[in-house]
Coordinates of N, CA, C and O and ligand atoms in Angstrom, one line a residue:
X14 N 86.9 -35.2 -93.9 CA 87.6 -36.3 -93.2 C 88.7 -35.6 -92.3 O 89.5 -34.8 -92.8
X15 N 88.6 -36.0 -91.1 CA 89.6 -35.4 -90.1 C 90.3 -36.6 -89.4 O 89.6 -37.5 -88.8
X16 N 91.6 -36.6 -89.5 CA 92.3 -37.7 -88.8 C 92.8 -37.1 -87.4 O 93.3 -36.0 -87.3
X17 N 92.6 -38.0 -86.4 CA 92.9 -37.6 -85.0 C 94.3 -38.3 -84.7 O 94.6 -39.3 -85.3
X18 N 95.0 -37.7 -83.7 CA 96.2 -38.3 -83.3 C 95.9 -39.4 -82.3 O 95.2 -39.3 -81.4
X19 N 96.5 -40.6 -82.6 CA 96.3 -41.7 -81.7 C 97.4 -41.7 -80.6 O 98.6 -41.8 -81.0
X20 N 97.0 -41.7 -79.4 CA 98.0 -41.7 -78.3 C 98.6 -43.1 -78.1 O 98.0 -44.1 -78.4
X21 N 99.9 -43.0 -77.7 CA 100.6 -44.3 -77.6 C 101.0 -44.5 -76.1 O 101.3 -43.6 -75.4
X22 N 100.9 -45.8 -75.8 CA 101.4 -46.3 -74.5 C 102.8 -45.8 -74.3 O 103.6 -45.9 -75.2
X23 N 103.3 -45.2 -73.2 CA 102.6 -45.1 -71.9 C 101.8 -43.8 -71.6 O 101.9 -43.3 -70.5
X24 N 101.1 -43.2 -72.6 CA 100.4 -42.0 -72.4 C 99.4 -42.2 -71.2 O 98.6 -43.1 -71.3
X25 N 99.3 -41.2 -70.2 CA 98.4 -41.4 -69.1 C 96.9 -41.5 -69.4 O 96.2 -42.2 -68.7
X26 N 96.5 -40.8 -70.5 CA 95.1 -40.9 -70.8 C 94.6 -42.3 -71.2 O 93.4 -42.6 -71.0
X27 N 95.5 -43.1 -71.7 CA 95.2 -44.5 -72.0 C 94.8 -45.3 -70.7 O 94.3 -46.3 -70.8
X28 N 95.2 -44.7 -69.6 CA 95.0 -45.4 -68.3 C 93.7 -44.8 -67.6 O 93.4 -45.2 -66.5
X29 N 93.1 -43.8 -68.2 CA 92.0 -43.1 -67.5 C 90.7 -43.9 -67.7 O 90.5 -44.6 -68.7
X30 N 89.8 -43.8 -66.8 CA 88.5 -44.4 -66.9 C 87.6 -43.4 -67.6 O 87.4 -42.3 -67.2
X31 N 87.0 -43.8 -68.7 CA 86.1 -42.9 -69.5 C 84.8 -42.7 -68.8 O 84.3 -43.6 -68.2
X32 N 84.3 -41.5 -69.0 CA 83.0 -41.1 -68.4 C 81.8 -41.5 -69.3 O 82.0 -41.4 -70.5
X33 N 80.6 -41.8 -68.8 CA 79.5 -42.0 -69.7 C 79.1 -40.8 -70.5 O 79.3 -39.7 -70.1
X34 N 78.7 -41.1 -71.7 CA 78.2 -40.0 -72.6 C 76.8 -39.7 -72.2 O 75.9 -40.6 -72.0
X35 N 76.5 -38.4 -72.0 CA 75.1 -37.9 -71.7 C 74.5 -37.0 -72.8 O 73.3 -36.8 -72.9
X36 N 75.4 -36.4 -73.6 CA 75.0 -35.5 -74.7 C 75.1 -36.2 -76.0 O 76.2 -36.4 -76.5
X37 N 74.0 -36.5 -76.7 CA 74.0 -37.2 -77.9 C 73.8 -36.2 -79.1 O 73.0 -36.5 -80.0
X38 N 74.4 -35.1 -79.0 CA 74.2 -34.0 -80.1 C 75.1 -34.2 -81.3 O 75.8 -35.2 -81.4
X39 N 75.1 -33.1 -82.1 CA 75.9 -33.1 -83.4 C 77.5 -33.2 -83.1 O 78.2 -33.7 -83.9
X40 N 77.9 -32.7 -81.9 CA 79.3 -32.8 -81.6 C 79.8 -34.2 -81.5 O 80.8 -34.6 -82.0
X41 N 78.9 -35.0 -80.9 CA 79.2 -36.5 -80.7 C 79.3 -37.1 -82.1 O 80.3 -37.9 -82.4
X42 N 78.4 -36.8 -83.0 CA 78.3 -37.4 -84.3 C 79.6 -37.0 -85.1 O 80.2 -37.9 -85.8
X43 N 80.1 -35.8 -84.9 CA 81.3 -35.4 -85.6 C 82.5 -36.1 -85.1 O 83.4 -36.5 -85.9
X44 N 82.6 -36.2 -83.8 CA 83.7 -36.9 -83.1 C 83.8 -38.4 -83.6 O 84.8 -38.9 -84.0
X45 N 82.6 -39.0 -83.6 CA 82.5 -40.5 -84.0 C 83.0 -40.6 -85.5 O 83.7 -41.6 -85.8
X46 N 82.5 -39.7 -86.4 CA 82.9 -39.8 -87.8 C 84.5 -39.7 -87.9 O 85.1 -40.4 -88.6
X47 N 85.0 -38.8 -87.1 CA 86.5 -38.6 -87.1 C 87.2 -39.8 -86.6 O 88.3 -40.2 -87.1
X48 N 86.6 -40.4 -85.6 CA 87.2 -41.6 -85.0 C 87.2 -42.8 -86.0 O 88.2 -43.5 -86.2
X49 N 86.1 -42.9 -86.8 CA 86.0 -43.9 -87.8 C 87.1 -43.7 -88.9 O 87.8 -44.6 -89.3
X50 N 87.2 -42.4 -89.4 CA 88.2 -42.1 -90.4 C 89.6 -42.5 -89.8 O 90.4 -43.0 -90.6
X51 N 89.8 -42.1 -88.6 CA 91.2 -42.4 -88.0 C 91.4 -43.9 -87.9 O 92.5 -44.4 -88.2
X52 N 90.4 -44.7 -87.5 CA 90.5 -46.1 -87.4 C 90.9 -46.7 -88.8 O 91.8 -47.5 -88.9
X53 N 90.1 -46.3 -89.8 CA 90.4 -46.9 -91.1 C 91.7 -46.5 -91.7 O 92.4 -47.3 -92.4
X54 N 92.1 -45.3 -91.4 CA 93.4 -44.8 -91.9 C 94.6 -45.5 -91.3 O 95.6 -45.7 -91.9
X55 N 94.4 -45.9 -90.0 CA 95.6 -46.4 -89.2 C 96.4 -47.6 -89.9 O 97.6 -47.5 -89.9
X56 N 95.8 -48.6 -90.4 CA 94.4 -49.1 -90.3 C 94.2 -50.0 -89.1 O 95.1 -50.7 -88.7
X57 N 93.0 -49.9 -88.6 CA 92.7 -50.8 -87.4 C 91.3 -51.3 -87.5 O 90.5 -50.9 -88.4
X58 N 90.9 -52.2 -86.6 CA 89.5 -52.8 -86.7 C 88.7 -52.2 -85.5 O 87.5 -52.5 -85.4
X59 N 89.3 -51.3 -84.7 CA 88.5 -50.8 -83.6 C 89.3 -49.6 -83.0 O 90.5 -49.5 -83.1
X60 N 88.6 -48.6 -82.4 CA 89.2 -47.5 -81.8 C 88.3 -47.0 -80.7 O 87.1 -46.8 -80.8
X61 N 88.9 -46.8 -79.5 CA 88.2 -46.3 -78.3 C 88.6 -44.8 -78.1 O 89.7 -44.4 -78.4
X62 N 87.6 -44.0 -77.5 CA 87.9 -42.6 -77.4 C 89.1 -42.2 -76.6 O 89.8 -41.2 -76.9
X63 N 89.4 -43.0 -75.6 CA 90.7 -42.7 -74.8 C 91.9 -42.6 -75.7 O 92.8 -41.8 -75.5
X64 N 91.9 -43.4 -76.8 CA 93.0 -43.5 -77.7 C 93.3 -42.2 -78.4 O 94.3 -42.0 -79.0
X65 N 92.2 -41.3 -78.5 CA 92.4 -40.1 -79.2 C 92.2 -38.9 -78.2 O 92.0 -37.8 -78.5
X66 N 92.4 -39.3 -76.9 CA 92.5 -38.3 -75.9 C 91.1 -37.8 -75.3 O 91.1 -36.8 -74.7
X67 N 90.1 -38.5 -75.6 CA 88.7 -38.1 -75.1 C 88.3 -39.2 -74.1 O 88.1 -40.3 -74.5
X68 N 88.1 -38.8 -72.9 CA 87.7 -39.8 -71.9 C 86.2 -39.9 -71.7 O 85.6 -39.6 -70.7
X69 N 85.6 -40.3 -72.8 CA 84.2 -40.6 -72.9 C 84.0 -42.0 -73.3 O 84.8 -42.5 -74.1
X70 N 82.9 -42.7 -72.9 CA 82.7 -44.1 -73.3 C 82.1 -44.2 -74.7 O 80.9 -44.5 -74.9
X71 N 83.0 -44.1 -75.6 CA 82.7 -44.2 -77.1 C 83.7 -45.1 -77.7 O 84.9 -45.0 -77.5
X72 N 83.2 -46.0 -78.6 CA 84.1 -46.8 -79.4 C 83.5 -47.0 -80.8 O 82.2 -47.0 -80.9
X73 N 84.3 -47.2 -81.7 CA 83.9 -47.7 -83.1 C 84.6 -48.9 -83.4 O 85.8 -49.1 -83.0
X74 N 84.0 -49.8 -84.2 CA 84.7 -51.0 -84.6 C 84.1 -51.5 -86.0 O 83.0 -51.2 -86.3
X75 N 85.0 -52.2 -86.7 CA 84.6 -52.8 -87.9 C 85.5 -54.0 -88.2 O 86.6 -53.8 -88.6
X76 N 85.0 -55.2 -88.0 CA 85.8 -56.4 -88.2 C 86.0 -56.7 -89.7 O 86.8 -57.6 -90.0
X77 N 85.3 -56.0 -90.6 CA 85.3 -56.4 -92.0 C 86.6 -55.8 -92.7 O 86.9 -54.6 -92.8
X78 N 87.5 -56.8 -93.2 CA 88.7 -56.3 -93.8 C 88.5 -55.7 -95.2 O 89.4 -55.0 -95.7
X79 N 87.4 -56.1 -95.9 CA 87.2 -55.6 -97.2 C 86.7 -54.2 -97.3 O 85.7 -53.8 -96.7
X80 N 87.5 -53.3 -98.0 CA 87.3 -51.9 -98.0 C 85.9 -51.6 -98.6 O 85.2 -50.6 -98.2
X81 N 85.5 -52.4 -99.6 CA 84.2 -52.2 -100.2 C 83.0 -52.4 -99.3 O 81.9 -51.9 -99.6
X82 N 83.2 -53.2 -98.3 CA 82.1 -53.6 -97.4 C 82.1 -52.9 -96.1 O 81.5 -53.3 -95.1
X83 N 82.9 -51.9 -96.0 CA 83.1 -51.2 -94.7 C 81.7 -50.7 -94.2 O 80.9 -50.1 -94.9
X84 N 81.5 -51.0 -92.9 CA 80.3 -50.5 -92.2 C 80.6 -50.5 -90.7 O 80.5 -51.6 -90.1
X85 N 81.1 -49.4 -90.2 CA 81.5 -49.5 -88.8 C 80.3 -49.3 -87.8 O 79.2 -48.8 -88.2
X86 N 80.4 -49.9 -86.7 CA 79.4 -49.8 -85.6 C 79.9 -48.8 -84.5 O 81.0 -48.9 -84.1
X87 N 79.0 -48.0 -84.1 CA 79.2 -47.1 -83.0 C 78.7 -47.6 -81.7 O 77.5 -48.0 -81.7
X88 N 79.4 -47.7 -80.7 CA 79.0 -48.2 -79.4 C 79.3 -47.2 -78.3 O 80.4 -46.8 -78.1
X89 N 78.2 -46.8 -77.7 CA 78.3 -45.7 -76.6 C 77.9 -46.3 -75.3 O 76.9 -47.1 -75.2
X90 N 78.6 -46.0 -74.2 CA 78.3 -46.5 -72.9 C 78.1 -48.0 -72.8 O 77.1 -48.5 -72.2
X91 N 79.1 -48.8 -73.3 CA 78.9 -50.2 -73.3 C 79.1 -50.9 -72.0 O 79.9 -50.5 -71.2
X92 N 78.3 -52.0 -71.8 CA 78.5 -52.9 -70.6 C 78.4 -54.3 -71.1 O 77.4 -54.7 -71.8
X93 N 79.3 -55.1 -70.7 CA 79.3 -56.5 -71.1 C 78.4 -57.2 -70.1 O 78.6 -57.2 -68.9
X94 N 77.2 -57.8 -70.5 CA 76.3 -58.4 -69.6 C 76.3 -59.9 -69.6 O 75.9 -60.5 -68.7
X95 N 76.9 -60.5 -70.7 CA 77.1 -61.9 -70.8 C 78.4 -62.2 -71.4 O 78.8 -61.5 -72.3
X96 N 79.2 -63.1 -70.8 CA 80.5 -63.5 -71.3 C 80.6 -65.0 -71.2 O 80.5 -65.5 -70.1
X97 N 80.7 -65.7 -72.3 CA 80.7 -67.2 -72.3 C 81.9 -67.7 -73.1 O 82.3 -67.2 -74.1
X98 N 82.4 -68.8 -72.6 CA 83.5 -69.5 -73.4 C 84.8 -68.8 -73.3 O 84.9 -67.8 -72.6
X99 N 85.8 -69.4 -73.9 CA 87.1 -68.9 -73.8 C 87.8 -69.1 -75.1 O 87.6 -70.2 -75.8
X100 N 88.6 -68.2 -75.5 CA 89.4 -68.3 -76.8 C 90.7 -67.5 -76.7 O 90.6 -66.4 -76.2
X101 N 91.7 -68.1 -77.2 CA 93.0 -67.4 -77.2 C 93.2 -67.0 -78.6 O 93.1 -67.7 -79.6
X102 N 93.6 -65.7 -78.8 CA 93.8 -65.2 -80.1 C 94.8 -64.0 -80.1 O 95.1 -63.4 -79.0
X103 N 95.4 -63.8 -81.2 CA 96.5 -62.7 -81.4 C 95.9 -61.3 -81.3 O 94.8 -61.1 -82.0
X104 N 96.5 -60.4 -80.6 CA 96.0 -59.1 -80.5 C 97.1 -58.1 -80.7 O 98.2 -58.4 -80.2
X105 N 96.8 -57.0 -81.2 CA 97.7 -55.8 -81.2 C 96.9 -54.6 -80.9 O 95.7 -54.8 -80.7
X106 N 97.5 -53.4 -80.9 CA 96.7 -52.2 -80.5 C 97.4 -51.0 -81.2 O 98.6 -50.9 -81.2
X107 N 96.5 -50.1 -81.7 CA 97.1 -48.9 -82.4 C 97.8 -48.1 -81.4 O 98.6 -47.2 -81.8
X108 N 97.6 -48.3 -80.1 CA 98.3 -47.5 -79.1 C 99.5 -48.2 -78.5 O 100.2 -47.6 -77.6
X109 N 99.8 -49.4 -78.9 CA 100.9 -50.2 -78.4 C 101.8 -50.5 -79.6 O 101.5 -51.3 -80.4
X110 N 102.9 -49.8 -79.6 CA 103.8 -49.9 -80.8 C 104.5 -51.3 -80.9 O 104.9 -51.8 -79.9
X111 N 104.5 -51.7 -82.2 CA 105.3 -52.9 -82.5 C 105.2 -54.1 -81.6 O 106.2 -54.6 -81.1
X112 N 104.0 -54.4 -81.2 CA 103.8 -55.6 -80.4 C 102.5 -56.3 -80.6 O 101.5 -55.6 -80.7
X113 N 102.5 -57.6 -80.6 CA 101.3 -58.4 -80.7 C 101.5 -59.6 -79.7 O 102.7 -60.0 -79.4
X114 N 100.4 -60.0 -79.2 CA 100.5 -61.2 -78.3 C 99.2 -61.9 -78.2 O 98.2 -61.4 -78.6
X115 N 99.3 -63.2 -77.8 CA 98.1 -63.9 -77.6 C 97.4 -63.5 -76.3 O 98.1 -63.3 -75.3
X116 N 96.1 -63.3 -76.4 CA 95.3 -62.9 -75.3 C 94.1 -63.8 -75.1 O 93.4 -64.1 -76.1
X117 N 93.8 -64.2 -73.9 CA 92.6 -65.0 -73.7 C 91.4 -64.1 -73.5 O 91.4 -63.1 -72.7
X118 N 90.3 -64.4 -74.2 CA 89.1 -63.6 -74.1 C 87.9 -64.5 -74.0 O 88.0 -65.7 -74.4
X119 N 86.7 -64.0 -73.7 CA 85.5 -64.7 -73.8 C 85.2 -64.9 -75.2 O 85.4 -64.1 -76.1
X120 N 84.6 -66.1 -75.6 CA 84.4 -66.4 -77.0 C 83.1 -65.7 -77.5 O 83.0 -65.2 -78.6
X121 N 82.1 -65.6 -76.6 CA 80.9 -64.9 -76.9 C 80.5 -63.9 -75.9 O 80.7 -64.2 -74.7
X122 N 80.0 -62.8 -76.3 CA 79.6 -61.8 -75.3 C 78.3 -61.1 -75.8 O 77.9 -61.1 -77.0
X123 N 77.6 -60.6 -74.8 CA 76.4 -59.7 -75.1 C 76.7 -58.4 -74.5 O 77.1 -58.3 -73.3
X124 N 76.6 -57.3 -75.2 CA 76.9 -56.0 -74.8 C 75.6 -55.1 -74.8 O 74.9 -55.1 -75.8
X125 N 75.3 -54.5 -73.7 CA 74.2 -53.5 -73.7 C 74.9 -52.1 -73.8 O 75.8 -51.8 -73.1
X126 N 74.4 -51.3 -74.7 CA 75.0 -50.0 -75.0 C 73.9 -49.0 -75.5 O 72.7 -49.3 -75.4
X127 N 74.4 -47.9 -76.0 CA 73.5 -47.0 -76.7 C 74.1 -46.7 -78.1 O 75.3 -46.8 -78.3
X128 N 73.2 -46.3 -79.0 CA 73.7 -45.9 -80.3 C 74.0 -44.4 -80.4 O 73.9 -43.7 -79.4
X129 N 74.3 -43.9 -81.6 CA 74.7 -42.5 -81.8 C 73.6 -41.6 -81.4 O 73.8 -40.4 -81.0
X130 N 72.3 -42.1 -81.5 CA 71.2 -41.3 -81.1 C 70.8 -41.4 -79.7 O 69.8 -40.8 -79.2
X131 N 71.5 -42.3 -78.9 CA 71.2 -42.5 -77.5 C 70.2 -43.6 -77.3 O 69.7 -43.8 -76.2
X132 N 69.8 -44.3 -78.4 CA 68.8 -45.4 -78.3 C 69.5 -46.6 -77.8 O 70.7 -46.8 -78.1
X133 N 68.8 -47.5 -77.0 CA 69.4 -48.7 -76.5 C 69.8 -49.6 -77.7 O 69.2 -49.7 -78.7
X134 N 71.0 -50.3 -77.4 CA 71.6 -51.1 -78.4 C 72.0 -52.4 -77.7 O 72.7 -52.3 -76.7
X135 N 71.7 -53.5 -78.3 CA 72.2 -54.8 -77.7 C 73.0 -55.5 -78.8 O 72.5 -55.7 -80.0
X136 N 74.2 -55.8 -78.5 CA 75.1 -56.5 -79.5 C 75.4 -57.9 -79.0 O 75.9 -58.0 -77.9
X137 N 75.2 -58.9 -79.8 CA 75.6 -60.2 -79.5 C 76.8 -60.5 -80.5 O 76.7 -60.4 -81.7
X138 N 77.9 -60.8 -79.9 CA 79.1 -61.1 -80.8 C 79.8 -62.3 -80.4 O 79.9 -62.7 -79.2
X139 N 80.4 -63.0 -81.4 CA 81.2 -64.2 -81.1 C 82.5 -64.1 -81.8 O 82.7 -63.4 -82.8
X140 N 83.5 -64.8 -81.3 CA 84.8 -64.9 -82.0 C 85.5 -63.6 -82.2 O 85.6 -62.8 -81.3
X141 N 85.9 -63.3 -83.5 CA 86.7 -62.1 -83.7 C 86.0 -60.8 -83.3 O 86.6 -59.9 -82.6
X142 N 84.7 -60.6 -83.8 CA 84.1 -59.3 -83.3 C 83.9 -59.2 -81.8 O 84.0 -58.1 -81.2
X143 N 83.7 -60.4 -81.1 CA 83.7 -60.4 -79.7 C 85.0 -60.0 -79.1 O 85.1 -59.2 -78.1
X144 N 86.1 -60.4 -79.7 CA 87.4 -60.1 -79.2 C 87.7 -58.6 -79.4 O 88.2 -57.9 -78.5
X145 N 87.3 -58.0 -80.5 CA 87.5 -56.6 -80.8 C 86.7 -55.8 -79.7 O 87.3 -54.9 -79.1
X146 N 85.5 -56.2 -79.5 CA 84.6 -55.4 -78.6 C 85.2 -55.5 -77.1 O 85.3 -54.5 -76.4
X147 N 85.7 -56.6 -76.7 CA 86.3 -56.8 -75.4 C 87.5 -55.9 -75.3 O 87.8 -55.3 -74.2
X148 N 88.4 -55.9 -76.3 CA 89.6 -55.1 -76.4 C 89.2 -53.6 -76.2 O 89.8 -52.9 -75.4
X149 N 88.2 -53.1 -77.0 CA 87.9 -51.7 -77.0 C 87.2 -51.3 -75.7 O 87.4 -50.2 -75.2
X150 N 86.3 -52.2 -75.2 CA 85.7 -51.9 -73.9 C 86.7 -51.8 -72.8 O 86.6 -50.9 -71.9
X151 N 87.7 -52.6 -72.9 CA 88.8 -52.5 -71.9 C 89.5 -51.1 -71.9 O 89.7 -50.6 -70.9
X152 N 89.7 -50.6 -73.2 CA 90.3 -49.3 -73.3 C 89.5 -48.3 -72.5 O 90.1 -47.4 -71.9
X153 N 88.2 -48.4 -72.5 CA 87.3 -47.4 -71.8 C 87.5 -47.4 -70.3 O 87.1 -46.5 -69.6
X154 N 88.1 -48.5 -69.8 CA 88.4 -48.7 -68.3 C 89.9 -48.4 -68.1 O 90.3 -48.7 -67.0
X155 N 90.6 -48.0 -69.1 CA 92.0 -47.7 -68.9 C 92.9 -49.0 -69.0 O 94.0 -49.0 -68.5
X156 N 92.3 -50.1 -69.5 CA 93.0 -51.4 -69.6 C 93.5 -51.6 -71.0 O 92.8 -51.4 -72.0
X157 N 94.7 -52.1 -71.1 CA 95.3 -52.4 -72.4 C 95.5 -53.9 -72.5 O 95.6 -54.6 -71.5
X158 N 95.7 -54.4 -73.7 CA 95.8 -55.9 -73.9 C 97.1 -56.4 -73.2 O 97.2 -57.5 -72.8
X159 N 98.1 -55.5 -73.1 CA 99.4 -55.9 -72.5 C 99.2 -56.1 -71.0 O 100.1 -56.7 -70.3
X160 N 98.0 -55.7 -70.4 CA 97.7 -56.0 -69.0 C 97.2 -57.4 -68.8 O 97.1 -57.9 -67.7
X161 N 96.9 -58.0 -70.0 CA 96.3 -59.4 -69.9 C 97.2 -60.4 -70.4 O 96.8 -61.5 -70.7
X162 N 98.5 -60.1 -70.5 CA 99.5 -61.1 -70.9 C 100.4 -61.4 -69.6 O 100.2 -60.7 -68.6
X163 N 101.3 -62.3 -69.7 CA 102.1 -62.7 -68.5 C 103.0 -61.5 -68.1 O 103.4 -60.6 -68.9
X164 N 103.3 -61.4 -66.8 CA 104.1 -60.3 -66.3 C 105.5 -60.3 -66.9 O 106.0 -59.3 -67.2
X165 N 106.0 -61.5 -67.3 CA 107.3 -61.6 -67.9 C 107.2 -61.0 -69.3 O 108.1 -60.2 -69.7
X166 N 106.2 -61.4 -70.1 CA 106.1 -60.9 -71.4 C 106.0 -59.4 -71.4 O 106.5 -58.7 -72.2
X167 N 105.2 -58.9 -70.4 CA 104.9 -57.4 -70.3 C 106.3 -56.7 -70.0 O 106.6 -55.7 -70.5
X168 N 107.0 -57.3 -69.1 CA 108.3 -56.7 -68.6 C 109.2 -56.6 -69.8 O 109.9 -55.6 -70.0
X169 N 109.3 -57.7 -70.6 CA 110.2 -57.7 -71.8 C 109.7 -56.7 -72.8 O 110.6 -56.0 -73.4
X170 N 108.4 -56.5 -73.0 CA 107.9 -55.5 -73.9 C 108.3 -54.1 -73.5 O 108.8 -53.3 -74.2
X171 N 108.1 -53.9 -72.2 CA 108.4 -52.5 -71.6 C 109.9 -52.2 -71.8 O 110.2 -51.0 -72.1
X172 N 110.7 -53.2 -71.6 CA 112.2 -53.0 -71.8 C 112.5 -52.6 -73.3 O 113.3 -51.7 -73.5
X173 N 111.9 -53.4 -74.2 CA 112.1 -53.2 -75.6 C 111.6 -51.8 -76.0 O 112.2 -51.0 -76.8
X174 N 110.4 -51.4 -75.5 CA 109.8 -50.1 -75.8 C 110.7 -49.0 -75.3 O 111.0 -48.0 -76.0
X175 N 111.3 -49.1 -74.1 CA 112.2 -48.1 -73.5 C 113.4 -47.9 -74.5 O 113.7 -46.7 -74.8
X176 N 113.9 -49.0 -75.0 CA 115.1 -48.9 -75.9 C 114.6 -48.2 -77.2 O 115.4 -47.4 -77.7
X177 N 113.5 -48.6 -77.7 CA 112.9 -48.0 -78.9 C 112.8 -46.5 -78.8 O 113.2 -45.7 -79.6
X178 N 112.2 -46.1 -77.6 CA 111.9 -44.6 -77.4 C 113.2 -43.9 -77.3 O 113.3 -42.7 -77.7
X179 N 114.2 -44.5 -76.6 CA 115.5 -43.8 -76.4 C 116.2 -43.7 -77.8 O 116.7 -42.6 -78.0
X180 N 116.1 -44.7 -78.6 CA 116.8 -44.6 -79.9 C 116.1 -43.5 -80.8 O 116.8 -42.8 -81.5
X181 N 114.8 -43.4 -80.7 CA 114.0 -42.4 -81.4 C 114.5 -41.0 -81.0 O 114.7 -40.1 -81.8
X182 N 114.6 -40.9 -79.6 CA 115.0 -39.6 -79.1 C 116.4 -39.2 -79.5 O 116.6 -38.0 -79.9
X183 N 117.3 -40.1 -79.5 CA 118.7 -39.8 -79.9 C 118.7 -39.4 -81.4 O 119.4 -38.5 -81.8
X184 N 117.9 -40.2 -82.2 CA 117.8 -39.9 -83.6 C 117.3 -38.4 -83.9 O 117.9 -37.7 -84.7
X185 N 116.3 -38.1 -83.1 CA 115.7 -36.7 -83.2 C 116.8 -35.7 -82.9 O 116.9 -34.7 -83.5
X186 N 117.5 -35.9 -81.8 CA 118.5 -35.0 -81.3 C 119.6 -34.8 -82.4 O 120.1 -33.7 -82.6
X187 N 120.0 -35.9 -83.0 CA 121.0 -35.9 -84.0 C 120.6 -35.1 -85.2 O 121.3 -34.3 -85.7
X188 N 119.3 -35.3 -85.6 CA 118.8 -34.5 -86.7 C 118.7 -33.1 -86.4 O 119.1 -32.2 -87.2
X189 N 118.3 -32.7 -85.2 CA 118.2 -31.3 -84.8 C 119.6 -30.7 -84.8 O 119.8 -29.6 -85.3
X190 N 120.6 -31.5 -84.3 CA 122.0 -31.0 -84.3 C 122.5 -30.7 -85.7 O 123.1 -29.7 -85.9
X191 N 122.1 -31.6 -86.6 CA 122.6 -31.5 -88.0 C 122.0 -30.2 -88.6 O 122.6 -29.5 -89.4
X192 N 120.7 -30.0 -88.3 CA 120.0 -28.8 -88.8 C 120.5 -27.5 -88.2 O 120.5 -26.5 -88.9
X193 N 120.9 -27.6 -86.9 CA 121.3 -26.4 -86.2 C 122.7 -26.1 -86.6 O 123.2 -25.1 -86.4
Ligands
NI220 NI1 93.7 -51.0 -78.6

C-alpha cells in the first residue's frame, strides 16, 4: 500500500487538462492501486489523477460507505455522452480544504470510458454515483466544484482560505523560531 500526496487548491496542477491514457501496462495498474489506497485513506469517495499530480485521464471512485463492501471502479479516458435531469447536492473535495457547498449536477449520466485493460467501458449512473463521476471528470479538465458555485460564495471561500494559509504559515514560522 502506497499513499500518494493529495494536492490542495490553489495548486496549478489541479487546473491542468489531463491527457488521454494510451499505455495500459503494469505501471498504470500500480498507479491506480495507489490512487485507490489514497482515496480510502483520506477518506474520500473519488479521486482523479490530477489530484495526485498526474495529468492523465484516470479516476477511481467508490460510493459505498461500508468498509466491508468496498469495490472501487477504475475509469480511464471518460466522456459524458448523456446527461439528464438536475439535482442539487452537497459536495466537498479532498483538494479543497474545509469547504462544502451545494452544487447542481445532472441527475443521470452515461459515461463512455476504458477500463484498466483498455477495454471499452460504459457506465450508467444516477444520483450520488452520478454526482461523484461528474465531480471527478471535472477534475480531469482542471475544473473544481468551487467553480460551479456562485461568484460570491467562491470569493468568500478564497478569502477564508487565504487567512487559513497565512495562519498556518505564521504558526510554522513560530515553531521554527522556537526550535532554532
Ligand atoms: Ni474533488
